[in-house]
Coordinates of C-alpha atoms and ligand atoms in Angstrom, one line a residue:
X225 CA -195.5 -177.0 58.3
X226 CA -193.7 -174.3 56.8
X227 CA -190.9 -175.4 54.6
X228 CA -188.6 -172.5 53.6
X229 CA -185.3 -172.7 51.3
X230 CA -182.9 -170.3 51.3
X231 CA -179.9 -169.5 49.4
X232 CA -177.2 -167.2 48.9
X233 CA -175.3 -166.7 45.1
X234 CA -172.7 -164.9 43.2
X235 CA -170.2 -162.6 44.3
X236 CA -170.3 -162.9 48.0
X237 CA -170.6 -158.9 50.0
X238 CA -171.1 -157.6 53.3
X239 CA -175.0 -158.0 55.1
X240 CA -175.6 -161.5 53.3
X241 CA -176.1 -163.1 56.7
X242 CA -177.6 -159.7 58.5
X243 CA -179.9 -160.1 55.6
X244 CA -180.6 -163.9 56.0
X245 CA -181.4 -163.5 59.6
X246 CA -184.2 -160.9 59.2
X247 CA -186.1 -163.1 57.0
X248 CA -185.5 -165.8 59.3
X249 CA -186.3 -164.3 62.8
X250 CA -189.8 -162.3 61.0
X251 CA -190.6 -165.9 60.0
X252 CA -189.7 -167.8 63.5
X253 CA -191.5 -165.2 65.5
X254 CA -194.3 -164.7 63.4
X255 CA -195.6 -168.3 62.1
X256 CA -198.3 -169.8 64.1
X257 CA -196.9 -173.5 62.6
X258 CA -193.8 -174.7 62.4
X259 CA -191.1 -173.8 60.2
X260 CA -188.1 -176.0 58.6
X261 CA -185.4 -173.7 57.5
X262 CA -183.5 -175.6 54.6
X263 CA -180.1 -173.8 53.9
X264 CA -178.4 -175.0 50.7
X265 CA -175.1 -174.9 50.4
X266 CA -173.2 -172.8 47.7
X267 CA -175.6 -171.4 46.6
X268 CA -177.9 -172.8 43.3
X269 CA -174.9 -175.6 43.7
X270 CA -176.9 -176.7 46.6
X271 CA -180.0 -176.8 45.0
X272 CA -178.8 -178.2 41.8
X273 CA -177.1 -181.3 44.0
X274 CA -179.4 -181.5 47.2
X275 CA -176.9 -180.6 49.2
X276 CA -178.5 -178.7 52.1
X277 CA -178.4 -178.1 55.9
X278 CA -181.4 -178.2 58.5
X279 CA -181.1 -174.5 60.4
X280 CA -182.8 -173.0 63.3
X281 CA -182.7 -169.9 65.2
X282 CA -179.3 -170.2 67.1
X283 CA -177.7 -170.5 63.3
X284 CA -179.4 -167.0 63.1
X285 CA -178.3 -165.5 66.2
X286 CA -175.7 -163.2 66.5
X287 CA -174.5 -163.1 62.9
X288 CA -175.9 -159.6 61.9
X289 CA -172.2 -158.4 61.9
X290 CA -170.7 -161.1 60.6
X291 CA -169.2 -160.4 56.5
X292 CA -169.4 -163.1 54.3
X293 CA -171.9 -166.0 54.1
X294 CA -173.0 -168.8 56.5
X295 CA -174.3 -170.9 53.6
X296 CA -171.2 -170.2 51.1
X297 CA -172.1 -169.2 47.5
X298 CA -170.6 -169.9 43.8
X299 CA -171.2 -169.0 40.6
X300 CA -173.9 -170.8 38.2
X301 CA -174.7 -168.5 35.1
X302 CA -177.7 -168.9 34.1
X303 CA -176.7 -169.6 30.3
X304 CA -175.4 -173.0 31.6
X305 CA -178.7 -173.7 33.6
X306 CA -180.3 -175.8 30.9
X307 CA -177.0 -177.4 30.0
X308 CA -177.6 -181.3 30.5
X309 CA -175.2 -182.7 32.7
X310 CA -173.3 -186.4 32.7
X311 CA -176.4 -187.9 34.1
X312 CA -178.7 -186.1 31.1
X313 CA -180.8 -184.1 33.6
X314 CA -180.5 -180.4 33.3
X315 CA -179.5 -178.1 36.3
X316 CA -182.5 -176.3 35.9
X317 CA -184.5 -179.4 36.0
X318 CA -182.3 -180.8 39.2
X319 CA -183.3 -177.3 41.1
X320 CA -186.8 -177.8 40.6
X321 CA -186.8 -181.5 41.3
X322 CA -185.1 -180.6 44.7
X323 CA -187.8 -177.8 45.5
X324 CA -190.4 -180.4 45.1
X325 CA -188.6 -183.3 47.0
X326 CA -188.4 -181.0 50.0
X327 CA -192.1 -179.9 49.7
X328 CA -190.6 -176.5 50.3
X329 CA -193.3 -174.0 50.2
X330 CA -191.0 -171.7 49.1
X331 CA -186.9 -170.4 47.9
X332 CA -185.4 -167.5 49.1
X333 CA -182.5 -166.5 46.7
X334 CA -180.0 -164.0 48.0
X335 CA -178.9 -162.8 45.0
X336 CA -177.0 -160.3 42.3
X337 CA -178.2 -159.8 38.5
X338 CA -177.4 -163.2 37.1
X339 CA -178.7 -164.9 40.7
X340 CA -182.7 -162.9 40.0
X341 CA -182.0 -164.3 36.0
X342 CA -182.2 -167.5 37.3
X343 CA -184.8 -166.8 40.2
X344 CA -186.8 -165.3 37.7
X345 CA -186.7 -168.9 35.5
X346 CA -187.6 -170.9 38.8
X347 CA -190.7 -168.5 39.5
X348 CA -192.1 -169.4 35.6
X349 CA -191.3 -172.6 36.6
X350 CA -193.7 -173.0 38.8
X351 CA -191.5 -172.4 42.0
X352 CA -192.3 -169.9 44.9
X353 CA -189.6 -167.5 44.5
X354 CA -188.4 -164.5 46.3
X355 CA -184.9 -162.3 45.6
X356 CA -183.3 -160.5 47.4
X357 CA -180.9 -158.3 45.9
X358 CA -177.2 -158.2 46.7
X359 CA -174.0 -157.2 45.3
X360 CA -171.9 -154.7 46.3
X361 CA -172.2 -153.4 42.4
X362 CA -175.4 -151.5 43.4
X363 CA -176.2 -152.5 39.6
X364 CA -179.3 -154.4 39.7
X365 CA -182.4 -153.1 37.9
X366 CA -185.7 -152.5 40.1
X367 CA -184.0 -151.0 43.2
X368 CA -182.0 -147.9 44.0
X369 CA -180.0 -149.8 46.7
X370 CA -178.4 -153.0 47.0
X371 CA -177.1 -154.6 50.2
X372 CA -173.2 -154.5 50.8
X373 CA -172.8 -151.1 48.0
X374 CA -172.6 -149.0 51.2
X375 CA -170.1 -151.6 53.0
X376 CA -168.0 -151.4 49.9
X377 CA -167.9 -147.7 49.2
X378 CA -166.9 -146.9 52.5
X379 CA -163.8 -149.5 52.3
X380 CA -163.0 -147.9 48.5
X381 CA -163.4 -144.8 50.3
X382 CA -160.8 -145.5 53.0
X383 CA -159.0 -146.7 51.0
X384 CA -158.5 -143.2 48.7
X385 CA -158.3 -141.3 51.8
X386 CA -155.4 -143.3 53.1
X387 CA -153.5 -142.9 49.7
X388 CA -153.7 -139.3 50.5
X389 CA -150.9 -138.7 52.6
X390 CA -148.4 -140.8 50.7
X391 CA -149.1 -139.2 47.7
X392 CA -149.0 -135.9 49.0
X393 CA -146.0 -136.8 51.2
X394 CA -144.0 -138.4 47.8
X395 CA -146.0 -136.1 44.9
X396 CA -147.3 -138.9 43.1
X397 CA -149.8 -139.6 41.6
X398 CA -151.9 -142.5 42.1
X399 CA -154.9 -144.7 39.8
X400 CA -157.3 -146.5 42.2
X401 CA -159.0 -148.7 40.9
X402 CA -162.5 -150.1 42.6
X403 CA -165.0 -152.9 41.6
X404 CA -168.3 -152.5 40.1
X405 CA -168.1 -155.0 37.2
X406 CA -169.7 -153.1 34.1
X407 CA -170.8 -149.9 35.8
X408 CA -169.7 -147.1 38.0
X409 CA -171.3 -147.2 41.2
X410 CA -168.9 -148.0 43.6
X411 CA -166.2 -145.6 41.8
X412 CA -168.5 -142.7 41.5
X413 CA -169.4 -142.4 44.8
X414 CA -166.2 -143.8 46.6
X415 CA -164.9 -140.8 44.2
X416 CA -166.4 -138.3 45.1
X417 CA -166.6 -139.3 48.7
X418 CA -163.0 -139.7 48.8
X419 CA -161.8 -136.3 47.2
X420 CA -160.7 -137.6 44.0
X421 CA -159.9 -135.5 41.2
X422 CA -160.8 -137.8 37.9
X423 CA -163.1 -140.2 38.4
X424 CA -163.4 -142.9 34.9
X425 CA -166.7 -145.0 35.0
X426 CA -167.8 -147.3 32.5
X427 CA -171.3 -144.9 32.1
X428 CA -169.0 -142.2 31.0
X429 CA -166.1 -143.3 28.1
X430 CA -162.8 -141.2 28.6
X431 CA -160.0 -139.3 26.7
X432 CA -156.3 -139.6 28.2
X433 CA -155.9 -135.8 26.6
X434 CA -158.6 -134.7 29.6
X435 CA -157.3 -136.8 32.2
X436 CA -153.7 -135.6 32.0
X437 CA -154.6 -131.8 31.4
X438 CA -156.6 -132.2 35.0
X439 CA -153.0 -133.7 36.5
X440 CA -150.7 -131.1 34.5
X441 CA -153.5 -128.0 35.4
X442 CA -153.0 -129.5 39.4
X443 CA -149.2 -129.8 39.0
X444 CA -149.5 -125.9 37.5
X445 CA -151.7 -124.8 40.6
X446 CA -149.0 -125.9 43.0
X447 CA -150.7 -129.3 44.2
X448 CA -148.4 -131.6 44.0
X449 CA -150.6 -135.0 44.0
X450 CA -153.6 -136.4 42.1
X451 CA -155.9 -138.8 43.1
X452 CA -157.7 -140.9 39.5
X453 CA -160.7 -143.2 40.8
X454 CA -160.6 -145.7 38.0
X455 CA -163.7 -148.5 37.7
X456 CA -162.6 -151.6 37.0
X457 CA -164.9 -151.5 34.2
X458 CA -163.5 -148.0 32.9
X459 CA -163.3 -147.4 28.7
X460 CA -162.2 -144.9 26.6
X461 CA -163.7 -143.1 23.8
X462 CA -161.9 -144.8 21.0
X463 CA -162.7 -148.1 23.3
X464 CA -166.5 -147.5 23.2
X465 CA -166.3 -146.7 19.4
X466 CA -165.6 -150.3 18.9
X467 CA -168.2 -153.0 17.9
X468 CA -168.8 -155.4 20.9
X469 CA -166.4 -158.2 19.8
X470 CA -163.5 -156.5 19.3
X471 CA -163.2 -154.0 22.5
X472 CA -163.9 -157.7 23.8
X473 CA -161.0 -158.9 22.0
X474 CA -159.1 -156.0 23.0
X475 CA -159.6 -156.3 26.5
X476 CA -158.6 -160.4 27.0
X477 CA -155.5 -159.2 24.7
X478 CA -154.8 -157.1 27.3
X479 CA -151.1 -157.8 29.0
X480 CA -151.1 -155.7 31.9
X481 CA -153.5 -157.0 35.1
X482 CA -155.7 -154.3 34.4
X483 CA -157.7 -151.2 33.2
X484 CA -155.8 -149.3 36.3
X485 CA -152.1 -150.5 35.0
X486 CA -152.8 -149.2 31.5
X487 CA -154.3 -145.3 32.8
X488 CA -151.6 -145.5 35.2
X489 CA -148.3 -145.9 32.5
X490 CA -150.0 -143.8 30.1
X491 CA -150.4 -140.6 32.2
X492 CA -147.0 -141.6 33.6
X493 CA -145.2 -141.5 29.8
X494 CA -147.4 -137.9 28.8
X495 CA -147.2 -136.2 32.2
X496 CA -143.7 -137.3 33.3
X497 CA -144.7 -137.6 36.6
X498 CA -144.3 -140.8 39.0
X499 CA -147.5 -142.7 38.9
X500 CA -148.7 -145.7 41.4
X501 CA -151.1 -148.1 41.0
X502 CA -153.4 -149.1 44.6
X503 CA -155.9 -151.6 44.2
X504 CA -158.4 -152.6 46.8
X505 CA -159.5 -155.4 45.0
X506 CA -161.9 -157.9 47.4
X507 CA -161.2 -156.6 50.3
X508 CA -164.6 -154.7 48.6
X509 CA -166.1 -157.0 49.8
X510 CA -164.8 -158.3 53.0
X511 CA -165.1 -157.6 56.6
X512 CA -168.3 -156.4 58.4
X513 CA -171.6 -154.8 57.4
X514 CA -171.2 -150.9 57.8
X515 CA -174.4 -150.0 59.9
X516 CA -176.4 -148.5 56.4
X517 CA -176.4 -152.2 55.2
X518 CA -177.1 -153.9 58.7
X519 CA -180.4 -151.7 59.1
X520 CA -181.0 -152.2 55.2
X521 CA -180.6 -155.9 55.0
X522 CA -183.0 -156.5 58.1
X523 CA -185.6 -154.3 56.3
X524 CA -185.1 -156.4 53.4
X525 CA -185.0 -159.3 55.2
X526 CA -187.7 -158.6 57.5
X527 CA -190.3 -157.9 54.6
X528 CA -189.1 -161.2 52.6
X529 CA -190.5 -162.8 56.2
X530 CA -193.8 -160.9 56.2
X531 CA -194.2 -161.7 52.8
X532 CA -193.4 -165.8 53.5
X533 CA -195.9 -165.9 56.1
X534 CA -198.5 -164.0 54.3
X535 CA -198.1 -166.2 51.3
X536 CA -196.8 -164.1 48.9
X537 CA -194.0 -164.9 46.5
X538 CA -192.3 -163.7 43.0
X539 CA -191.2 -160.6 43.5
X540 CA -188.1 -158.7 44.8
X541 CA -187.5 -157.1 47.6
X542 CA -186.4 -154.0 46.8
X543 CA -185.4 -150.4 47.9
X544 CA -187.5 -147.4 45.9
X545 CA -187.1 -143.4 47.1
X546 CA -186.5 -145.1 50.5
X547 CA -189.0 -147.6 50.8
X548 CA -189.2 -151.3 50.9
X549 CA -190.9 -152.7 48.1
X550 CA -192.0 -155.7 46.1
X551 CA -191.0 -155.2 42.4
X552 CA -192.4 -158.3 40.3
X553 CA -189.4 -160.6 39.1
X554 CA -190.1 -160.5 35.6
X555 CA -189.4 -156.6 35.8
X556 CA -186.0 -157.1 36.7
X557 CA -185.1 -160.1 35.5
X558 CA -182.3 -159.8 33.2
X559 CA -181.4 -156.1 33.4
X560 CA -179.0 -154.0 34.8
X561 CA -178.9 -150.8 36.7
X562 CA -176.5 -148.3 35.0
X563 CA -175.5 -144.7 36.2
X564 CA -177.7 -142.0 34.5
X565 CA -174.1 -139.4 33.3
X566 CA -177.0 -137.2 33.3
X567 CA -177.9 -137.8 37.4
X568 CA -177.7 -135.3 39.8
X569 CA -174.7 -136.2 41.7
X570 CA -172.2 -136.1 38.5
X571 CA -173.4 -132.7 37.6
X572 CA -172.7 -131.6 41.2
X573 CA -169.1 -133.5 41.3
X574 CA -168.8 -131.7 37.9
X575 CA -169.3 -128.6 39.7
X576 CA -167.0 -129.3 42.3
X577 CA -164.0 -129.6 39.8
X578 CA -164.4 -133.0 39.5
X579 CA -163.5 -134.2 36.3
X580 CA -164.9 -137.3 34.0
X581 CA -162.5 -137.5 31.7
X582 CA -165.3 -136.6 29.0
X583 CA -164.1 -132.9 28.3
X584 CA -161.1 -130.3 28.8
X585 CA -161.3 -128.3 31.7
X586 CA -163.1 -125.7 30.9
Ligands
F6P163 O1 -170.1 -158.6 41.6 C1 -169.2 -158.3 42.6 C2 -167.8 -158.3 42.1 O2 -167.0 -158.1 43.2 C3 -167.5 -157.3 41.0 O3 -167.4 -156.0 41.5 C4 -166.3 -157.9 40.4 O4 -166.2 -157.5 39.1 C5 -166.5 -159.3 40.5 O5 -167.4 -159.5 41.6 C6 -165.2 -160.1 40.9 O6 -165.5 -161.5 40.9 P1 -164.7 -162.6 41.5 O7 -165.0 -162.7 43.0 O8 -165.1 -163.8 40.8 O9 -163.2 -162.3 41.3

């Protein structure tokens, strides 16, 4: 008997279940035992409190479109996993003990940064692990692609494309801001997908003086919107000169709902021109898998299956220069995936008149 766990945590994303279903099909079709799928529920939640679902192949049929996640998720940071709870046993220590109660043979964790932390922890453990990685953040170290970034970009994207026209129809000009938590995936490439003419990422800190010039330089030229792609995450110079704490305490001091609110009343008061704010906000994260992620998170999938059946655990399955990989979890563990300011793609956005808000036009 083949006992497999499998779980899905964080930030839910587009591909979770398109994802879930390749390991579970490769493992179905290929096993020459049988196999008992145990699916916990909201994510390490489930595996903390045993709560947990038998699943079979029908559960995994016909949900390769389908957004979101059959097995729900939540959020358990993995500072609080030792914590000892009412009944002094540890969360860590109720995971494991659930593992062994099972006999699972092994835990499949779909997963973003904090998720593989914790993954990581159950693997030195003792437990047969295997990640996945996931976030529509595209910010987790060891992989060059994440299942559900390409979902999300091309919502952000739509969504700057449809401000367009009412900004050009009104002459306004508009902050979008996009997710990414600390870095600048999402906005860089929705950005520069989407025709924007600033794009602020937390990679790259910004001064207001640049950012207005570019929307009084395309007020000049006769263009009578601009478009600022704003990570949620976005800092300024004088921001990123601060020691940790403080920009910290700065930003939970902060009174408007967010980074985009603040760029947006700012270039309103220095440019005089009529600012909006557009959020897409979760819808990021919502709806179907775009096809990129649907063939991406049956690869990844599909080689977390192989893997199973040959025995293999404690890595994660990742995505390098196009291939499907097995990066060891300890390599990733703990670590996030920034954008290089130096990559390719913002010298070329650079040369495209894009601007970072780092410099004056030139
Ligand atoms: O990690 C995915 C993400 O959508 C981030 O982009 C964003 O900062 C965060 O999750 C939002 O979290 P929540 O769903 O808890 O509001």
């Amino acid at each position: 008997m083949l006992r497999i766990g499998i779980l899905t945590s964080g930030g839910d994303c587009q591909a979770l279940n398109a994802t879930m279903r390749g390991i579970v099909k490769t493992v179905l079709l290929g096993s020459d035992e049988p196999v008992e799928i145990y699916g916990f529920q909201d994510g390490y939640r489930g595996l903390i409190d045993s709560n947990f679902r038998m699943l079979g192949w029908s559960d995994f049929s016909g949900i390769l479109t389908r957004g979101g996640t059959i097995l729900g998720t939540s959020r358990v940071p993995f500072k609080t996993i030792d914590e000892v709870d009412e009944d002094g046993v540890s969360k860590v220590e109720k995971m494991i003990h659930t593992y062994h109660k099972l006999k699972l043979d092994c835990l499949c964790v779909l997963g973003g940064n904090g998720s593989t932390k914790t993954a990581n922890r159950l693997s030195n453990e003792g437990l047969n692990v295997i990640a996945l990685p996931k976030t529509i953040d595209n910010d987790t170290w060891g992989t060059e692609l994440t299942f559900g970034f390409h979902s999300a970009l091309e919502i952000a994207t739509k969504f700057i494309d449809d401000i367009h026209t009412t900004a050009s129809s009104h002459g306004r000009v508009f902050v979008i801001e996009i997710m990414g938590h600390k870095v600048g995936w999402i906005p860089l490439y929705a950005g520069v997908a989407g025709g924007a003419d600033v794009i602020l990422i937390p990679e790259i800190p910004y001064d207001m003086d640049n950012v207005c010039e570019v929307v009084e330089q395309r007020t000049k030229g006769g263009a009578n919107f601009a478009i600022i792609a704003v990570a949620e995450g976005a800092i300024s110079k004088e921001e990123a000169a601060l020691p940790k704490k403080e920009y910290k305490a700065l930003v939970e001091s902060r009174t408007s709902p967010s980074v985009a609110y603040d760029i947006a009343s700012e270039v309103a008061a220095r440019t005089g021109r009529e600012v909006r704010v557009g959020i897409p906000g979760h819808t990021q994260r919502g709806g179907q898998p775009c096809p990129y992620d649907r063939v991406f998170a049956t690869q990844v999938g599909a080689e977390a299956g192989q893997a199973i059946l040959a025995r293999e655990y404690g890595f994660m399955v990742a995505d390098i220069g196009r291939k499907i990989v097995r990066v060891p979890l300890a390599e990733v563990a703990g670590k996030l995936k920034f954008v290089d300011p130096e990559c390719q793609l913002i010298a070329h956005a650079r040369s495209v008149g894009i601007s970072f808000g780092d410099m004056p036009i030139s």
